[in-house]
Amino acid sequence: MTMTQSAAIHVEEKTGVFHLQGPGMSYVMKVQEGGYLTHLYWGRRLSRYRGSADVRYEDRGFSGNPNKEDRTFSLDTTPLEYPAYGNTDYRDPAFEIEWADGSRVSDFRYKSYTVQKGKPALDGLPASYAGEAEAETLIIELRDELQQVSIFLRYTVFHASDALARSASIVHEGGEPFVIQKASSANVDFRSRAFEYIHLPGAHNRERDMVRTPLGQSRAVVESRRGSSSHQQNPFFALVRPDATETSGEVFAWNLVYSGSFLASAEVDQFDGTRVNVGIQPFGFSWELSPGETFTTPEAVLVYSSEGLGQMSRTFHHLYGEHLVRGSWKHRTRPVLINNWEATYFDFDEKKILEIASRAAEAEIELFVLDDGWFGRRDDDRSSLGDWTVDERKLPDGVQGLAEKVKEAGMDFGIWVEPEMISVDSDLYRAHPDWCLHVPGRRRSESRNQLVLDFANPEVRAHILEQLRTLLAGAPISYVKWDMNRNMTEIGSPVLPAHRQQETAHRYMLGLYDVMEKLTQEFPEVLFESCSGGGGRFDPGMLYYMPQTWTSDNTDAVSRTRIQYGTSLAYPSAAMGAHVSDVPNHQVGRTTPLAARGHVAMEANLGYELDVTKLSDAEMVEIRDQVRRYKEVRHLSQYGTLYRLADPFQTESYATIRVSSDRSEALFVYMHRLAEANAPFVRVKLDGLKPDAVYSVDGLDRAFGGDELMYAGIDIPVIEHDFQSHLWHLKEVKA
Ligand code: GLA
């Protein structure tokens, strides 16, 4: 990226123009006559805004006029920053409030602004953070004078990234309670419909397909109603120019820093404008606000790129690596782990675990993770969630005894928990049948034989937190896998009154964040990895608390090329767990070579998830070699700058390169799906290297110029079999 200038916020009080500058982008707003906060421009950096994109005034039929003296002005035809419904704008509103008199008409006008260095925290919500030298924040107040209510719009620009962090707070200073029916985190009104949109739909075991669709004169919606960000959609949404590619063209992207139900929509209007708004899912949501109270939306991160999707991703990765992930693991080398789930499922005892652990230790794996089945009487998925005490039938010396033995075998110890859940067959449920989300008198629908604990209830949270504290303090545990294996149904909380029932799902999220905040602060050295049946909650909200996410329960190398590609659109490699598992693969039945499984997993946080005691000596040597190799390159796998080179959704090839910050070394990963007879040669153009440097390529025992590698490309050896793969470490050498 060629961005050296720094971010800035310029306010021209005379004209009412707010100009936000990132290193390569500008975002311009203006207070229009009447006090309407309009959106004028988001795109490539402008040195100064002098009025070329000002609002056009024109009399349009069926677009009413807030000022009857001026038929050329209608909110329906004006690009707005935080639009309301009910007074001439018929497009999708950014928010909706039901006032005490039953009406939903709002009229918020510009009142004031402040600018500050750095970035204020969002109380109780995950959000990007920045020091005073790293960002600036503009806060604009809009006011509805009739209701005595203000909306504060927050915009943070970062000095080093073309990213904008936005959120809104609704502050009640009026007389009677009212109900928020919708409150988006961000709205952007483009005066163009020359876009396609990209989103990341999927399913359990098939997360984050990358799908690109044209926009029509209609509303495109990407959403979750599941009480979590979900496998089925990700809270990522991008508009791209039709000519945009991986390496060129304009991209505008949104990512919601939230782990619950969300909505992102793009509506093309009658005059070829496109309105995007992103935020909490309004379906099944409402929030009563009393006088003196504030409601704050989650944060939306907006990223602009003038150089295609690749640059968009690098901006997200940098932002999340520097300004979202926190704690002692922020920049720390992530360990190679082995997890016993696919090796044993629920069927293990201490002896079996120690056999796996000692064999894994021989392969120089660093961390053993004990998965589901160690607590209560959990021999299958029908019981014990909520009872976080060890099952002594399986582990007679407790978690502590096992952890100490694993440590003696030469590895750190980690453990699986699913704290948000409760089994009907559990001591916790028998003691507190009302501690789950439910609606009195109605069926409690189970999913994977479990119910969801009511994290909106402080008593429930305190109880779970206490059990987790006891677990973590009672044994040398250095890693926690925090799972969540179902979506919400019968969303109701007995601790909330009738008129607040629709607050339950959001209060649950706030409660969950509260527990995660406390636990991660109290155990700062523990590496937390979040999980929801794999990647059902792979979102920036989770990454704020837990620096890693289990990317997918699907560990097949071929499936993983797509899952990791789609995930990498927004999320950095250091956030992704990637494991080598058994063949035939447990999810898709496919048999791929150990090399391919290793190479694909080695581009993120490498782990193993298979019964190593059943492998041959030759396979164990191969695994040990993979682990050794990975340790040499993992600074690139985890923290290198990513360039995607071949798209597995479009071609048989998958290729990525991760480059060190000084561009003196890089890690290239390639996998070819199916071989063909008499196949064409494959050549891949690398990216991110120094054109004038010479690099040795270890896998080829050759050296080439960076310019050759990037502009002419590199030959992939002839594809001789399915799933052929390569992992090459490039190092700058003296020319
Ligand atoms: C989820 C996780 C798996 C495993 C199981 C255990 O499906 O994604 O990795 O931990 O739960 O029940």
CSV table of N, CA and C in Angstrom, one decimal, residues 494-624:
chain,number,residue,atom,x,y,z
A,494,PRO,N,-37.1,-14.9,31.5
A,494,PRO,CA,-38.0,-14.6,32.6
A,494,PRO,C,-37.6,-13.4,33.5
A,495,VAL,N,-36.3,-12.9,33.3
A,495,VAL,CA,-36.0,-11.8,34.2
A,495,VAL,C,-36.4,-10.5,33.6
A,496,LEU,N,-36.9,-10.5,32.4
A,496,LEU,CA,-37.3,-9.2,31.7
A,496,LEU,C,-38.9,-9.1,31.7
A,497,PRO,N,-39.4,-7.9,31.9
A,497,PRO,CA,-40.9,-7.8,31.8
A,497,PRO,C,-41.4,-7.9,30.4
A,498,ALA,N,-42.7,-8.1,30.3
A,498,ALA,CA,-43.3,-8.4,29.0
A,498,ALA,C,-42.8,-7.4,27.9
A,499,HIS,N,-42.8,-6.1,28.2
A,499,HIS,CA,-42.5,-5.1,27.2
A,499,HIS,C,-41.0,-5.0,26.8
A,500,ARG,N,-40.2,-5.8,27.6
A,500,ARG,CA,-38.8,-5.8,27.2
A,500,ARG,C,-38.3,-7.2,26.7
A,501,GLN,N,-39.3,-8.1,26.4
A,501,GLN,CA,-38.9,-9.4,25.9
A,501,GLN,C,-38.1,-9.3,24.6
A,502,GLN,N,-38.4,-8.3,23.8
A,502,GLN,CA,-37.6,-8.3,22.5
A,502,GLN,C,-36.2,-7.7,22.7
A,503,GLU,N,-35.9,-7.4,23.9
A,503,GLU,CA,-34.5,-7.0,24.2
A,503,GLU,C,-33.6,-8.2,24.5
A,504,THR,N,-34.2,-9.4,24.6
A,504,THR,CA,-33.5,-10.5,25.2
A,504,THR,C,-32.2,-10.9,24.4
A,505,ALA,N,-32.4,-11.0,23.1
A,505,ALA,CA,-31.2,-11.4,22.3
A,505,ALA,C,-30.0,-10.5,22.4
A,506,HIS,N,-30.3,-9.2,22.4
A,506,HIS,CA,-29.2,-8.2,22.5
A,506,HIS,C,-28.7,-8.2,23.9
A,507,ARG,N,-29.6,-8.3,24.9
A,507,ARG,CA,-29.1,-8.3,26.3
A,507,ARG,C,-28.2,-9.6,26.5
A,508,TYR,N,-28.6,-10.7,25.8
A,508,TYR,CA,-27.8,-11.9,25.9
A,508,TYR,C,-26.4,-11.6,25.4
A,509,MET,N,-26.3,-10.9,24.2
A,509,MET,CA,-24.9,-10.6,23.7
A,509,MET,C,-24.2,-9.7,24.6
A,510,LEU,N,-24.8,-8.7,25.2
A,510,LEU,CA,-24.1,-7.8,26.1
A,510,LEU,C,-23.6,-8.6,27.4
A,511,GLY,N,-24.5,-9.6,27.8
A,511,GLY,CA,-24.1,-10.4,28.9
A,511,GLY,C,-22.9,-11.3,28.6
A,512,LEU,N,-23.0,-11.9,27.4
A,512,LEU,CA,-21.9,-12.7,27.0
A,512,LEU,C,-20.6,-11.9,26.9
A,513,TYR,N,-20.7,-10.7,26.3
A,513,TYR,CA,-19.5,-9.9,26.2
A,513,TYR,C,-18.9,-9.6,27.6
A,514,ASP,N,-19.8,-9.3,28.6
A,514,ASP,CA,-19.4,-9.0,29.9
A,514,ASP,C,-18.6,-10.2,30.5
A,515,VAL,N,-19.2,-11.4,30.3
A,515,VAL,CA,-18.5,-12.6,30.9
A,515,VAL,C,-17.1,-12.8,30.2
A,516,MET,N,-17.1,-12.6,28.9
A,516,MET,CA,-15.8,-12.8,28.2
A,516,MET,C,-14.8,-11.7,28.6
A,517,GLU,N,-15.3,-10.5,28.8
A,517,GLU,CA,-14.4,-9.5,29.2
A,517,GLU,C,-13.8,-9.8,30.6
A,518,LYS,N,-14.6,-10.2,31.5
A,518,LYS,CA,-14.1,-10.5,32.8
A,518,LYS,C,-13.1,-11.7,32.8
A,519,LEU,N,-13.5,-12.8,32.1
A,519,LEU,CA,-12.7,-14.0,32.1
A,519,LEU,C,-11.3,-13.7,31.4
A,520,THR,N,-11.4,-13.0,30.3
A,520,THR,CA,-10.1,-12.8,29.5
A,520,THR,C,-9.2,-11.8,30.3
A,521,GLN,N,-9.8,-10.9,31.0
A,521,GLN,CA,-9.0,-10.0,31.9
A,521,GLN,C,-8.4,-10.7,33.1
A,522,GLU,N,-9.2,-11.6,33.6
A,522,GLU,CA,-8.6,-12.3,34.8
A,522,GLU,C,-7.6,-13.4,34.5
A,523,PHE,N,-7.6,-13.9,33.2
A,523,PHE,CA,-6.7,-14.9,32.8
A,523,PHE,C,-6.0,-14.4,31.6
A,524,PRO,N,-5.1,-13.4,31.7
A,524,PRO,CA,-4.6,-12.7,30.5
A,524,PRO,C,-3.6,-13.5,29.7
A,525,GLU,N,-3.0,-14.6,30.4
A,525,GLU,CA,-2.0,-15.4,29.7
A,525,GLU,C,-2.7,-16.5,28.9
A,526,VAL,N,-4.0,-16.8,29.2
A,526,VAL,CA,-4.6,-17.9,28.5
A,526,VAL,C,-4.9,-17.5,27.0
A,527,LEU,N,-4.6,-18.4,26.1
A,527,LEU,CA,-5.0,-18.2,24.7
A,527,LEU,C,-6.4,-18.7,24.5
A,528,PHE,N,-7.4,-17.8,24.2
A,528,PHE,CA,-8.7,-18.2,23.9
A,528,PHE,C,-9.0,-18.3,22.4
A,529,GLU,N,-9.7,-19.4,22.1
A,529,GLU,CA,-10.1,-19.6,20.7
A,529,GLU,C,-11.6,-19.8,20.7
A,530,SER,N,-12.3,-18.9,20.0
A,530,SER,CA,-13.8,-19.0,20.0
A,530,SER,C,-14.2,-20.0,18.9
A,531,CYS,N,-15.4,-20.5,19.0
A,531,CYS,CA,-15.9,-21.6,18.1
A,531,CYS,C,-17.4,-21.6,18.2
A,532,SER,N,-18.0,-21.9,17.1
A,532,SER,CA,-19.5,-22.2,17.2
A,532,SER,C,-19.7,-23.2,16.1
A,533,GLY,N,-19.6,-24.5,16.5
A,533,GLY,CA,-19.7,-25.5,15.5
A,533,GLY,C,-18.7,-25.2,14.3
A,534,GLY,N,-17.5,-24.9,14.7
A,534,GLY,CA,-16.5,-24.3,13.7
A,534,GLY,C,-16.8,-22.8,13.6
A,535,GLY,N,-17.1,-22.3,12.4
A,535,GLY,CA,-17.1,-20.9,12.1
A,535,GLY,C,-18.5,-20.2,12.2
A,536,GLY,N,-19.3,-20.7,13.1
A,536,GLY,CA,-20.7,-20.1,13.2
A,536,GLY,C,-20.7,-18.7,13.9
A,537,ARG,N,-19.6,-18.3,14.4
A,537,ARG,CA,-19.5,-17.0,15.1
A,537,ARG,C,-18.1,-16.4,14.8
A,538,PHE,N,-17.7,-16.5,13.5
A,538,PHE,CA,-16.4,-15.9,13.1
A,538,PHE,C,-16.7,-14.5,12.8
A,539,ASP,N,-16.6,-13.6,13.8
A,539,ASP,CA,-16.9,-12.2,13.6
A,539,ASP,C,-15.9,-11.3,14.4
A,540,PRO,N,-15.9,-10.0,14.1
A,540,PRO,CA,-14.9,-9.2,14.8
A,540,PRO,C,-15.3,-9.0,16.3
A,541,GLY,N,-16.6,-9.2,16.7
A,541,GLY,CA,-16.9,-9.1,18.1
A,541,GLY,C,-16.2,-10.1,18.9
A,542,MET,N,-16.2,-11.3,18.4
A,542,MET,CA,-15.5,-12.4,19.1
A,542,MET,C,-14.0,-12.2,19.1
A,543,LEU,N,-13.5,-11.7,18.0
A,543,LEU,CA,-12.0,-11.5,17.9
A,543,LEU,C,-11.5,-10.4,19.0
A,544,TYR,N,-12.4,-9.5,19.4
A,544,TYR,CA,-12.0,-8.5,20.4
A,544,TYR,C,-11.7,-9.2,21.7
A,545,TYR,N,-12.4,-10.3,22.0
A,545,TYR,CA,-12.1,-11.0,23.3
A,545,TYR,C,-11.2,-12.2,23.1
A,546,MET,N,-11.3,-12.9,21.9
A,546,MET,CA,-10.6,-14.1,21.7
A,546,MET,C,-9.9,-14.0,20.4
A,547,PRO,N,-8.6,-14.0,20.4
A,547,PRO,CA,-7.8,-13.7,19.2
A,547,PRO,C,-7.8,-14.8,18.1
A,548,GLN,N,-8.4,-16.0,18.4
A,548,GLN,CA,-8.5,-17.0,17.4
A,548,GLN,C,-9.9,-17.5,17.3
A,549,THR,N,-10.3,-18.0,16.1
A,549,THR,CA,-11.6,-18.7,16.0
A,549,THR,C,-11.3,-20.0,15.2
A,550,TRP,N,-12.0,-21.0,15.7
A,550,TRP,CA,-12.0,-22.3,14.9
A,550,TRP,C,-12.8,-22.1,13.6
A,551,THR,N,-12.1,-22.1,12.5
A,551,THR,CA,-12.6,-21.6,11.3
A,551,THR,C,-13.8,-22.4,10.8
A,552,SER,N,-13.7,-23.7,10.9
A,552,SER,CA,-14.8,-24.6,10.4
A,552,SER,C,-14.6,-26.0,11.0
A,553,ASP,N,-15.7,-26.7,11.3
A,553,ASP,CA,-15.6,-28.1,11.6
A,553,ASP,C,-15.2,-28.9,10.4
A,554,ASN,N,-15.3,-28.4,9.3
A,554,ASN,CA,-14.8,-29.1,8.1
A,554,ASN,C,-13.3,-29.0,7.9
A,555,THR,N,-12.6,-30.1,8.1
A,555,THR,CA,-11.2,-30.1,8.1
A,555,THR,C,-10.6,-30.6,6.8
A,556,ASP,N,-11.5,-30.9,5.8
A,556,ASP,CA,-11.0,-31.4,4.5
A,556,ASP,C,-10.2,-30.3,3.8
A,557,ALA,N,-9.0,-30.7,3.3
A,557,ALA,CA,-8.1,-29.7,2.7
A,557,ALA,C,-8.7,-29.0,1.5
A,558,VAL,N,-9.5,-29.7,0.7
A,558,VAL,CA,-10.1,-29.1,-0.5
A,558,VAL,C,-11.2,-28.1,0.0
A,559,SER,N,-12.1,-28.5,0.9
A,559,SER,CA,-13.1,-27.6,1.4
A,559,SER,C,-12.4,-26.4,2.0
A,560,ARG,N,-11.3,-26.7,2.7
A,560,ARG,CA,-10.7,-25.6,3.5
A,560,ARG,C,-10.1,-24.5,2.6
A,561,THR,N,-9.7,-24.9,1.4
A,561,THR,CA,-9.2,-23.8,0.5
A,561,THR,C,-10.2,-22.7,0.3
A,562,ARG,N,-11.5,-23.2,0.1
A,562,ARG,CA,-12.5,-22.2,-0.1
A,562,ARG,C,-12.9,-21.5,1.2
A,563,ILE,N,-13.0,-22.3,2.3
A,563,ILE,CA,-13.4,-21.7,3.5
A,563,ILE,C,-12.4,-20.6,4.0
A,564,GLN,N,-11.1,-21.0,3.8
A,564,GLN,CA,-10.0,-20.0,4.3
A,564,GLN,C,-10.0,-18.8,3.3
A,565,TYR,N,-10.2,-19.1,2.0
A,565,TYR,CA,-10.2,-18.0,1.1
A,565,TYR,C,-11.3,-17.0,1.4
A,566,GLY,N,-12.5,-17.5,1.6
A,566,GLY,CA,-13.7,-16.6,1.9
A,566,GLY,C,-13.5,-15.9,3.3
A,567,THR,N,-13.0,-16.7,4.3
A,567,THR,CA,-12.7,-16.1,5.6
A,567,THR,C,-11.7,-14.9,5.5
A,568,SER,N,-10.7,-15.1,4.6
A,568,SER,CA,-9.6,-14.1,4.5
A,568,SER,C,-10.1,-12.8,4.0
A,569,LEU,N,-11.3,-12.8,3.4
A,569,LEU,CA,-11.7,-11.5,2.9
A,569,LEU,C,-11.7,-10.4,4.0
A,570,ALA,N,-12.1,-10.8,5.2
A,570,ALA,CA,-12.1,-9.8,6.2
A,570,ALA,C,-11.2,-10.2,7.4
A,571,TYR,N,-10.9,-11.4,7.6
A,571,TYR,CA,-10.2,-11.8,8.8
A,571,TYR,C,-8.8,-12.3,8.6
A,572,PRO,N,-7.9,-11.9,9.5
A,572,PRO,CA,-6.5,-12.2,9.3
A,572,PRO,C,-6.2,-13.7,9.6
A,573,SER,N,-5.1,-14.1,9.1
A,573,SER,CA,-4.7,-15.5,9.3
A,573,SER,C,-4.5,-15.9,10.8
A,574,ALA,N,-3.9,-14.9,11.5
A,574,ALA,CA,-3.7,-15.2,12.9
A,574,ALA,C,-5.0,-15.5,13.7
A,575,ALA,N,-6.1,-15.2,13.1
A,575,ALA,CA,-7.4,-15.4,13.7
A,575,ALA,C,-7.9,-16.8,13.4
A,576,MET,N,-7.3,-17.5,12.4
A,576,MET,CA,-7.9,-18.7,11.9
A,576,MET,C,-7.2,-20.0,12.4
A,577,GLY,N,-8.0,-20.9,13.0
A,577,GLY,CA,-7.5,-22.2,13.4
A,577,GLY,C,-7.6,-23.1,12.2
A,578,ALA,N,-6.6,-23.9,11.9
A,578,ALA,CA,-6.6,-24.8,10.7
A,578,ALA,C,-5.9,-26.1,11.1
A,579,HIS,N,-6.6,-27.2,11.0
A,579,HIS,CA,-6.1,-28.5,11.5
A,579,HIS,C,-5.9,-29.5,10.4
A,580,VAL,N,-4.9,-30.3,10.6
A,580,VAL,CA,-4.7,-31.5,9.8
A,580,VAL,C,-5.5,-32.7,10.4
A,581,SER,N,-6.4,-33.3,9.6
A,581,SER,CA,-7.2,-34.4,10.2
A,581,SER,C,-7.0,-35.7,9.4
A,582,ASP,N,-7.8,-36.7,9.9
A,582,ASP,CA,-7.7,-38.0,9.3
A,582,ASP,C,-8.2,-38.1,7.9
A,583,VAL,N,-7.9,-39.2,7.2
A,583,VAL,CA,-8.5,-39.5,5.9
A,583,VAL,C,-9.1,-41.0,6.0
A,584,PRO,N,-10.2,-41.3,5.4
A,584,PRO,CA,-11.1,-40.4,4.7
A,584,PRO,C,-11.6,-39.3,5.6
A,585,ASN,N,-11.7,-38.1,5.1
A,585,ASN,CA,-12.1,-37.0,6.0
A,585,ASN,C,-13.5,-37.2,6.6
A,586,HIS,N,-13.6,-36.9,7.9
A,586,HIS,CA,-14.9,-37.1,8.6
A,586,HIS,C,-16.1,-36.3,8.1
A,587,GLN,N,-15.9,-35.2,7.4
A,587,GLN,CA,-17.0,-34.4,7.0
A,587,GLN,C,-17.4,-34.7,5.6
A,588,VAL,N,-16.4,-34.9,4.7
A,588,VAL,CA,-16.8,-35.1,3.3
A,588,VAL,C,-16.3,-36.4,2.7
A,589,GLY,N,-15.6,-37.3,3.5
A,589,GLY,CA,-15.3,-38.6,3.0
A,589,GLY,C,-14.1,-38.6,2.0
A,590,ARG,N,-13.5,-37.5,1.8
A,590,ARG,CA,-12.4,-37.4,0.8
A,590,ARG,C,-11.0,-37.8,1.4
A,591,THR,N,-10.3,-38.4,0.5
A,591,THR,CA,-8.9,-38.8,0.9
A,591,THR,C,-7.9,-37.9,0.2
A,592,THR,N,-7.2,-37.1,1.0
A,592,THR,CA,-6.2,-36.2,0.4
A,592,THR,C,-4.8,-36.5,1.0
A,593,PRO,N,-3.8,-36.3,0.3
A,593,PRO,CA,-2.4,-36.6,0.9
A,593,PRO,C,-2.2,-35.8,2.2
A,594,LEU,N,-1.4,-36.4,3.0
A,594,LEU,CA,-1.0,-35.7,4.3
A,594,LEU,C,-0.3,-34.3,3.9
A,595,ALA,N,0.5,-34.3,2.8
A,595,ALA,CA,1.2,-33.1,2.4
A,595,ALA,C,0.1,-32.0,2.2
A,596,ALA,N,-0.9,-32.3,1.4
A,596,ALA,CA,-1.9,-31.3,1.1
A,596,ALA,C,-2.6,-30.8,2.3
A,597,ARG,N,-3.0,-31.7,3.2
A,597,ARG,CA,-3.6,-31.3,4.4
A,597,ARG,C,-2.7,-30.4,5.3
A,598,GLY,N,-1.4,-30.8,5.3
A,598,GLY,CA,-0.5,-30.0,6.0
A,598,GLY,C,-0.3,-28.6,5.4
A,599,HIS,N,-0.1,-28.5,4.1
A,599,HIS,CA,0.1,-27.2,3.4
A,599,HIS,C,-1.0,-26.3,3.6
A,600,VAL,N,-2.2,-26.8,3.5
A,600,VAL,CA,-3.4,-25.9,3.6
A,600,VAL,C,-3.5,-25.4,5.0
A,601,ALA,N,-3.3,-26.3,6.0
A,601,ALA,CA,-3.4,-25.9,7.4
A,601,ALA,C,-2.2,-25.0,7.8
A,602,MET,N,-1.1,-25.1,7.2
A,602,MET,CA,0.1,-24.3,7.6
A,602,MET,C,0.0,-22.9,7.1
A,603,GLU,N,-1.0,-22.5,6.4
A,603,GLU,CA,-1.1,-21.1,6.1
A,603,GLU,C,-1.9,-20.3,7.2
A,604,ALA,N,-2.3,-21.0,8.2
A,604,ALA,CA,-2.9,-20.2,9.4
A,604,ALA,C,-2.4,-20.8,10.7
A,605,ASN,N,-3.2,-20.9,11.7
A,605,ASN,CA,-2.7,-21.5,13.0
A,605,ASN,C,-2.8,-23.0,12.9
A,606,LEU,N,-1.6,-23.6,12.7
A,606,LEU,CA,-1.6,-25.1,12.5
A,606,LEU,C,-2.0,-25.9,13.7
A,607,GLY,N,-2.8,-26.9,13.5
A,607,GLY,CA,-3.1,-27.9,14.6
A,607,GLY,C,-3.3,-29.2,13.9
A,608,TYR,N,-3.4,-30.2,14.8
A,608,TYR,CA,-3.6,-31.6,14.3
A,608,TYR,C,-4.9,-32.1,15.1
A,609,GLU,N,-5.7,-32.9,14.4
A,609,GLU,CA,-6.9,-33.3,15.0
A,609,GLU,C,-7.2,-34.7,14.5
A,610,LEU,N,-6.4,-35.7,15.0
A,610,LEU,CA,-6.5,-37.1,14.5
A,610,LEU,C,-5.8,-37.9,15.5
A,611,ASP,N,-6.1,-39.2,15.5
A,611,ASP,CA,-5.5,-40.1,16.5
A,611,ASP,C,-4.1,-40.5,16.0
A,612,VAL,N,-3.1,-39.8,16.5
A,612,VAL,CA,-1.8,-40.0,16.1
A,612,VAL,C,-1.2,-41.4,16.5
A,613,THR,N,-1.9,-42.0,17.5
A,613,THR,CA,-1.4,-43.3,17.9
A,613,THR,C,-1.7,-44.3,16.8
A,614,LYS,N,-2.6,-44.0,15.9
A,614,LYS,CA,-2.9,-45.0,14.9
A,614,LYS,C,-2.1,-44.8,13.6
A,615,LEU,N,-1.2,-43.8,13.6
A,615,LEU,CA,-0.5,-43.5,12.4
A,615,LEU,C,0.8,-44.3,12.3
A,616,SER,N,1.3,-44.5,11.1
A,616,SER,CA,2.5,-45.2,10.9
A,616,SER,C,3.7,-44.4,11.3
A,617,ASP,N,4.8,-45.0,11.5
A,617,ASP,CA,6.0,-44.2,11.8
A,617,ASP,C,6.4,-43.2,10.7
A,618,ALA,N,6.2,-43.7,9.5
A,618,ALA,CA,6.5,-42.8,8.3
A,618,ALA,C,5.6,-41.5,8.4
A,619,GLU,N,4.3,-41.8,8.7
A,619,GLU,CA,3.4,-40.6,8.8
A,619,GLU,C,3.8,-39.7,10.0
A,620,MET,N,4.2,-40.3,11.0
A,620,MET,CA,4.6,-39.5,12.2
A,620,MET,C,5.9,-38.6,11.8
A,621,VAL,N,6.8,-39.2,11.1
A,621,VAL,CA,8.0,-38.5,10.6
A,621,VAL,C,7.5,-37.3,9.7
A,622,GLU,N,6.5,-37.6,8.9
A,622,GLU,CA,6.1,-36.5,8.0
A,622,GLU,C,5.4,-35.4,8.8
A,623,ILE,N,4.7,-35.8,9.8
A,623,ILE,CA,4.0,-34.7,10.7
A,623,ILE,C,5.1,-34.0,11.5
A,624,ARG,N,6.1,-34.7,12.0
A,624,ARG,CA,7.2,-34.0,12.7
A,624,ARG,C,7.9,-33.0,11.7
